[in-house]
Short mmCIF file of C-alpha atoms in Angstrom, two decimals:
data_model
loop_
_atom_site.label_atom_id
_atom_site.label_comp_id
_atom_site.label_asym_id
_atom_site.label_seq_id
_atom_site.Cartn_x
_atom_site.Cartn_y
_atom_site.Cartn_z
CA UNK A 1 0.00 0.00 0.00
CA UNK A 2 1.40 3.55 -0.94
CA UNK A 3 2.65 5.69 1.83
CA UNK A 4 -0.35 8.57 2.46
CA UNK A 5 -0.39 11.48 4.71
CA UNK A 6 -3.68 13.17 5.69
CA UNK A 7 -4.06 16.77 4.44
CA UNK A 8 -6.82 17.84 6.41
CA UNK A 9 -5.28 16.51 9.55
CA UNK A 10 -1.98 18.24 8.80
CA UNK A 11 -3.76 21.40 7.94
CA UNK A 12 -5.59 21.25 11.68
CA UNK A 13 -2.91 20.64 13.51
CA UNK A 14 -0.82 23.29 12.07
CA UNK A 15 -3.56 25.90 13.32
CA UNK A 16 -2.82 28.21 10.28
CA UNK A 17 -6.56 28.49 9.81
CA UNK A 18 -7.03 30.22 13.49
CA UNK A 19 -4.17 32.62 12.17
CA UNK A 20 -5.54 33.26 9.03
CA UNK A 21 -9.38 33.74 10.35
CA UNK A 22 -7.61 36.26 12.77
CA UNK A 23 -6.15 38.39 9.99
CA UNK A 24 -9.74 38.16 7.81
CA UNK A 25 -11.16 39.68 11.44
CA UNK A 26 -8.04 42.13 12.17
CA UNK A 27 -7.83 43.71 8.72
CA UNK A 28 -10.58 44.78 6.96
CA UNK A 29 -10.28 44.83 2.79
CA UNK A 30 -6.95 44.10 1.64
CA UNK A 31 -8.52 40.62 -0.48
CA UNK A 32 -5.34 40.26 -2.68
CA UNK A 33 -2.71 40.46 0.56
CA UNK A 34 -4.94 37.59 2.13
CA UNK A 35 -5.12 35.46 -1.21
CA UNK A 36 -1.60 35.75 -1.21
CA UNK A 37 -0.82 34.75 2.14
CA UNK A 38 -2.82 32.02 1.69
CA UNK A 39 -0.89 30.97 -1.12
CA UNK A 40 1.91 31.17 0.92
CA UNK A 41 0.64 29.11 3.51
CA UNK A 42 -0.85 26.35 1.28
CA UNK A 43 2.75 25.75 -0.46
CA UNK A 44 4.44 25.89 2.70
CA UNK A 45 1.39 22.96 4.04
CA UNK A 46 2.32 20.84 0.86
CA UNK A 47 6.00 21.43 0.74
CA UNK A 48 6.01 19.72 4.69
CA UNK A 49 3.74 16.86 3.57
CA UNK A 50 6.38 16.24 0.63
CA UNK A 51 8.90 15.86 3.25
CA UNK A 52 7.41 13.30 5.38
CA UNK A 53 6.38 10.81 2.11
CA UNK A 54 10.53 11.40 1.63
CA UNK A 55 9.98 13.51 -1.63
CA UNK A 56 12.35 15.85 -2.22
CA UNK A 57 11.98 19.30 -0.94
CA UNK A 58 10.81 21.89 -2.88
CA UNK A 59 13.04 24.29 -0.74
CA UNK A 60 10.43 27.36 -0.85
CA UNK A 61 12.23 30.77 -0.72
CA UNK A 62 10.34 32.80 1.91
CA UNK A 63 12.50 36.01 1.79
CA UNK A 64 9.25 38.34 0.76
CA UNK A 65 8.96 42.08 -0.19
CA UNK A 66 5.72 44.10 1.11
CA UNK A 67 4.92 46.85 -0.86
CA UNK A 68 2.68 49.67 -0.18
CA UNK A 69 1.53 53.44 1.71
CA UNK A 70 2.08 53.35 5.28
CA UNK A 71 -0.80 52.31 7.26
CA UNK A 72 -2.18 49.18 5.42
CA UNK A 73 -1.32 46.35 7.30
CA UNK A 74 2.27 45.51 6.28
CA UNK A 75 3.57 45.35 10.02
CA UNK A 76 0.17 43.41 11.04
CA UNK A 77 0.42 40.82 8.01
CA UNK A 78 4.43 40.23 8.86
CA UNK A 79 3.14 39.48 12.24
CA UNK A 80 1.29 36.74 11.25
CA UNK A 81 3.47 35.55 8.51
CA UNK A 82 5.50 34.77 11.54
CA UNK A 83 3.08 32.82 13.01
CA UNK A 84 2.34 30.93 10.33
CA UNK A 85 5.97 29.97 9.92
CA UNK A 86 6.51 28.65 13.23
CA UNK A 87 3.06 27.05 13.26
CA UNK A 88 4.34 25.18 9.78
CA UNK A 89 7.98 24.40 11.66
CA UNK A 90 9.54 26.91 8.99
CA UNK A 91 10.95 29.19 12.04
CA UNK A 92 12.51 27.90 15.35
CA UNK A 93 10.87 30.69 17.42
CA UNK A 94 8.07 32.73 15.86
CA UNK A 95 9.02 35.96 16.63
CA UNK A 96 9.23 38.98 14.58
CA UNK A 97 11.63 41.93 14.67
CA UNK A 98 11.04 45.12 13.06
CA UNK A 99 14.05 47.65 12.10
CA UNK A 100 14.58 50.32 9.92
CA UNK A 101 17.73 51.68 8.73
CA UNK A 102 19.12 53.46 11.83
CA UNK A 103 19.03 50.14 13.60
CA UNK A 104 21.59 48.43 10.85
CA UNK A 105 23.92 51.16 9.76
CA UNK A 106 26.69 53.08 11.64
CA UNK A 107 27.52 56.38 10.78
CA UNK A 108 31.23 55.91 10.49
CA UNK A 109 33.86 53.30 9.43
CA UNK A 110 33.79 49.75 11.07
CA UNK A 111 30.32 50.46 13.13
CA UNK A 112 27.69 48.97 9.89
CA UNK A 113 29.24 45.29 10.32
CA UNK A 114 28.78 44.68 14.35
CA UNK A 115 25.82 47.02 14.08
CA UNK A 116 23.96 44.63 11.23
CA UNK A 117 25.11 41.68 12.81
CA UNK A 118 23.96 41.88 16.50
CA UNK A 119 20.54 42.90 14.98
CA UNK A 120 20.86 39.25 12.59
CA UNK A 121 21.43 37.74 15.73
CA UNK A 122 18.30 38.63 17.72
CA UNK A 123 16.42 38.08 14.72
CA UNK A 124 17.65 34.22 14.20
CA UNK A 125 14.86 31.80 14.24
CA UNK A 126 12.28 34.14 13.44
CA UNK A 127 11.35 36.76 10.61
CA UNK A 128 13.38 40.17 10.30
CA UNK A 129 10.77 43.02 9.01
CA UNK A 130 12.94 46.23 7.41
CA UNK A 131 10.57 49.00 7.25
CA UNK A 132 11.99 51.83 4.37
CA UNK A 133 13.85 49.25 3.41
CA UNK A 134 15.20 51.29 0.12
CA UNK A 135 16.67 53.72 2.95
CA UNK A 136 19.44 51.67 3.37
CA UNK A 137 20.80 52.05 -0.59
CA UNK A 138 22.20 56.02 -1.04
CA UNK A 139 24.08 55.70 -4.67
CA UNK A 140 24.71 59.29 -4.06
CA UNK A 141 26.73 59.40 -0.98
CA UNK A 142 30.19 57.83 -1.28
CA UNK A 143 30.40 57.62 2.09
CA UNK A 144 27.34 55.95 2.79
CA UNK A 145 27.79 52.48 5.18
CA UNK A 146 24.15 51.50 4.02
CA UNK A 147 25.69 49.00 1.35
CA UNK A 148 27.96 47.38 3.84
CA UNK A 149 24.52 46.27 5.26
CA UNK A 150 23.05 44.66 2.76
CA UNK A 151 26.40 42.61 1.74
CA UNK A 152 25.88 41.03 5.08
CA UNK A 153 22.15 40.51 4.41
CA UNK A 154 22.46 38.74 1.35
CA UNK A 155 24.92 36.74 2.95
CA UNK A 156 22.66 35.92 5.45
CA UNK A 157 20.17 35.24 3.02
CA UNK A 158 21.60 32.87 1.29
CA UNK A 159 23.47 30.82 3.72
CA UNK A 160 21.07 30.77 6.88
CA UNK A 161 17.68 30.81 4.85
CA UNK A 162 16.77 27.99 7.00
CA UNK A 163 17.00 29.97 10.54
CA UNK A 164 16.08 33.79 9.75
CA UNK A 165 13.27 35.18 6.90
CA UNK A 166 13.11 38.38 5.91
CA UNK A 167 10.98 40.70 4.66
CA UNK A 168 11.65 44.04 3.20
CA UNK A 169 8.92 46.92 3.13
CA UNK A 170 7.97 50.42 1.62
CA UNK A 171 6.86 52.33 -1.21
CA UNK A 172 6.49 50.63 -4.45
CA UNK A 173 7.98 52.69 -6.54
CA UNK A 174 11.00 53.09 -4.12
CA UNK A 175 11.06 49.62 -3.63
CA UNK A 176 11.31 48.64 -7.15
CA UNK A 177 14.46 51.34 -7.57
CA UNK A 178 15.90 49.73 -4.81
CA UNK A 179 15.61 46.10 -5.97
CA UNK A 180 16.57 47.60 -9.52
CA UNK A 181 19.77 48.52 -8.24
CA UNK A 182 20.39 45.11 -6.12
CA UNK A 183 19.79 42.36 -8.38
CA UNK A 184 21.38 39.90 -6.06
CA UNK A 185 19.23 41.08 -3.15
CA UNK A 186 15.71 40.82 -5.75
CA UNK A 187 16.77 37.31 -7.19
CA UNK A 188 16.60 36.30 -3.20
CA UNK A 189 13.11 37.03 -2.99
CA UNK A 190 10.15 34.83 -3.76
CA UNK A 191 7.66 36.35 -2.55
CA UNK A 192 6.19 39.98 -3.95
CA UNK A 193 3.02 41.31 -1.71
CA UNK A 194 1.84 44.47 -2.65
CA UNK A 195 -0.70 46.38 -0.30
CA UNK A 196 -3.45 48.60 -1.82
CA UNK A 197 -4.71 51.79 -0.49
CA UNK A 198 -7.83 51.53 1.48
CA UNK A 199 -10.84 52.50 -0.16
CA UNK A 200 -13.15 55.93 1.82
CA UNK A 201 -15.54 53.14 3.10
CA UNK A 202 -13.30 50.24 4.18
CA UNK A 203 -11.31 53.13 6.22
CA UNK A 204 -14.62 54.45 7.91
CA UNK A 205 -15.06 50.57 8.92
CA UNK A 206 -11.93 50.50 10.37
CA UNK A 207 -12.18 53.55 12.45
CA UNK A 208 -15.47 52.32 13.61
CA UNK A 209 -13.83 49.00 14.89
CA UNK A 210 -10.70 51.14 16.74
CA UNK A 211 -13.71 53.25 18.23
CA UNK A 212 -15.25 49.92 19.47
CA UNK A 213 -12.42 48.41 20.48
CA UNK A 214 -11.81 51.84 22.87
CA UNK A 215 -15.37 51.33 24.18
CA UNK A 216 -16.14 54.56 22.51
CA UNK A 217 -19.11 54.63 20.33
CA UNK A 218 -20.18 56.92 17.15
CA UNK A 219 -23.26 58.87 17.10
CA UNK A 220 -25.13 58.48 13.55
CA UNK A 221 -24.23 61.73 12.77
CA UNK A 222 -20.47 61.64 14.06
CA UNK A 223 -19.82 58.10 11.91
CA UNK A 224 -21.26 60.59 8.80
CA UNK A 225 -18.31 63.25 9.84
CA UNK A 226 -15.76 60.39 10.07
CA UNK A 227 -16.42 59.60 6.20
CA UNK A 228 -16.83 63.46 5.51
CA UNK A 229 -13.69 63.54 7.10
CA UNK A 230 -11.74 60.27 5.40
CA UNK A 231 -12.81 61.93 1.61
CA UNK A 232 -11.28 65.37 3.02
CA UNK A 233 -7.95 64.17 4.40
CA UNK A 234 -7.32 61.31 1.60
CA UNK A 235 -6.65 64.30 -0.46
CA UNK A 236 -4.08 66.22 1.65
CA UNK A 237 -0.50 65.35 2.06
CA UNK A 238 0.93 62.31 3.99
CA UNK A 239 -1.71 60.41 4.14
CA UNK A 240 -1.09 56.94 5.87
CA UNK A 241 -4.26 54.85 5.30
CA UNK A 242 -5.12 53.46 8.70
CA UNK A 243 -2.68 54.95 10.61
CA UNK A 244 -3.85 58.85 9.25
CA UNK A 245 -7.77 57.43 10.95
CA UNK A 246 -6.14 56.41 13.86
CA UNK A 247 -4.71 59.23 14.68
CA UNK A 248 -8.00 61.45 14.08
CA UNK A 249 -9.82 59.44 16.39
CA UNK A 250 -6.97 59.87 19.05
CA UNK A 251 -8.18 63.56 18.48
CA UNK A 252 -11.45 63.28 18.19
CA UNK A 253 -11.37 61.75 22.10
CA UNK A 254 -9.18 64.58 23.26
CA UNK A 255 -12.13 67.01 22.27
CA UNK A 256 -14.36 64.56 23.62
CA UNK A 257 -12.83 64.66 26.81
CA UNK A 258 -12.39 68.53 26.85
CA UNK A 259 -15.63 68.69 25.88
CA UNK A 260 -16.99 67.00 28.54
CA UNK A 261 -14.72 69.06 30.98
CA UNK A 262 -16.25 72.19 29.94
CA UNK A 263 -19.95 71.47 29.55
CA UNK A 264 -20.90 68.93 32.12
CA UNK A 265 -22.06 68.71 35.25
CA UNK A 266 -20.55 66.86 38.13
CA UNK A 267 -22.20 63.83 37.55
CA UNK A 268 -21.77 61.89 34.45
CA UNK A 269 -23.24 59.06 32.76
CA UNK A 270 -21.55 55.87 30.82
CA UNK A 271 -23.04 57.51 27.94
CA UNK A 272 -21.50 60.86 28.18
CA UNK A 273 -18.14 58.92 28.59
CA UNK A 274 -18.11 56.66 25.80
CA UNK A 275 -19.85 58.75 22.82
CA UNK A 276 -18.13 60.32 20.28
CA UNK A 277 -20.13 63.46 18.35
CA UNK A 278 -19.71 64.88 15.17
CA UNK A 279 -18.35 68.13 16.49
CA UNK A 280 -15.41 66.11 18.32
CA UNK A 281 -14.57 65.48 14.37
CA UNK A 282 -15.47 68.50 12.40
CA UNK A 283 -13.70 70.30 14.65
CA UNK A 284 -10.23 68.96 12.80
CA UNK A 285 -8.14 71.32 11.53
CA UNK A 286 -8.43 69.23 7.89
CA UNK A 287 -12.05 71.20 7.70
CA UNK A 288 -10.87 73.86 9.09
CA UNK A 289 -8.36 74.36 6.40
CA UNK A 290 -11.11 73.83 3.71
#
């Protein structure tokens, strides 16, 4: 009788499905990141079960580049891409560590290499997430360390695949300059994710679930000023998606609460504590500028 292994079995015990129902809960939109994880995860699922019937190893590169504006879930995704790995036995520990350039470069001769490698080391067994990744390539400064960095990364890459992943993120267009100008660091990675802008509705959903998950609740008419708001501000400069809502509704409760301070009465209700208006919105300076 030919050897079998059970895929449905494999595929519950490896609780990916619990990670990847998380992220479908966590992030709202973003259809084409979660196919492609999924992806991911499936090849990863058959490449183990290829192991155990003594077939050889497809030896899946999971070095992976996440594209896309701040604020749609790169960090979030990377977390779970960790979780998945470790969950599949593709990473000793799980974990993931998140850096930027400052963290890997030195700013004068001899400080990149010890600098790039202590980080390496604290990433081992787990994934390494480089945010601004294309920071770390300056053409135009001759005495720029950033290159000594990623000579050590691709080592890295290519002789400890097994124990460290990493994934590089950014802008598109900067990342594809970047990669353009380090074919040996592009022909490492396998994996291409890019990460759409959130559409004006699918960003009022997510600042409805932050508000919820603050035990702060919208009024009709303040949930109406949020969307006002999200059409206004996608139009104005630096504009970060999730992050740009985020850090409204951190407003909008600071004129909540002063609000409250200068109108109420001693005593105070749940309600009065927990609801959000429209004026705590439309008082932003992006309408105020308009």
């Amino acid at each position: 009788m030919a050897a079998t292994v059970n895929l449905k079995d494999e595929y519950n015990n490896s609780e990916i499905q619990s990670i990847l129902d998380i992220l479908d809960e966590e992030l709202i939109g973003l259809k084409p990141v979660k196919t492609r994880i999924r992806e991911i995860s499936a090849l990863l699922l058959i490449d183990r079960l290829r192991q155990q019937l003594g077939l050889t190893g497809s030896n899946p590169g999971l070095h992976m580049s996440f594209t896309g504006s701040p604020g749609t879930g790169k960090t979030t995704v990377a977390l779970k891409m960790a979780d998945i790995l470790y969950k599949l036995d593709y990473s000793r520990k799980g974990h993931l560590m998140t850096v930027t350039r400052d963290d890997l470069v030195g700013q004068y001769i001899g400080h990149t290499a010890p600098k790039t490698k202590e980080i390496l080391k604290k990433a081992m067994g787990g994934v390494l997430f480089i945010d601004e990744a294309y920071y770390l390539y300056k053409p135009d400064n001759e005495r720029d360390y950033g290159s000594e960095a990623i000579e050590i990364l691709l080592q890295v890459m290519e002789n400890q695949r097994d124990d460290l992943v990493i994934i590089f993120a950014g802008y598109k267009d900067r990342m594809d300059k970047f990669y353009e100008s380090n074919p040996g660091l592009a022909s490492r990675i396998t994996n291409h994710v890019h990460f759409p802008d959130y559409e004006p509705d699918e960003l009022r959903q997510i600042g409805v679930n932050m508000i919820e998950e603050q035990q702060y609740e919208l009024t009709a008419e303040a949930e109406v000023a949020l969307m006002d708001y999200i059409k206004v501000r996608m139009g104005k400069p630096l504009f970060a998606n999730a992050r740009s809502i985020r850090n409204a509704l951190d407003r909008a409760r600071m004129r909540q609460a002063n609000r409250i301070f200068e109108t109420s009465t001693d005593l105070l209700t749940k309600s009065d504590l927990v609801t959000i208006q429209a004026s705590d919105i439309l008082k932003s300076r992006v309408f105020l500028q308009d």
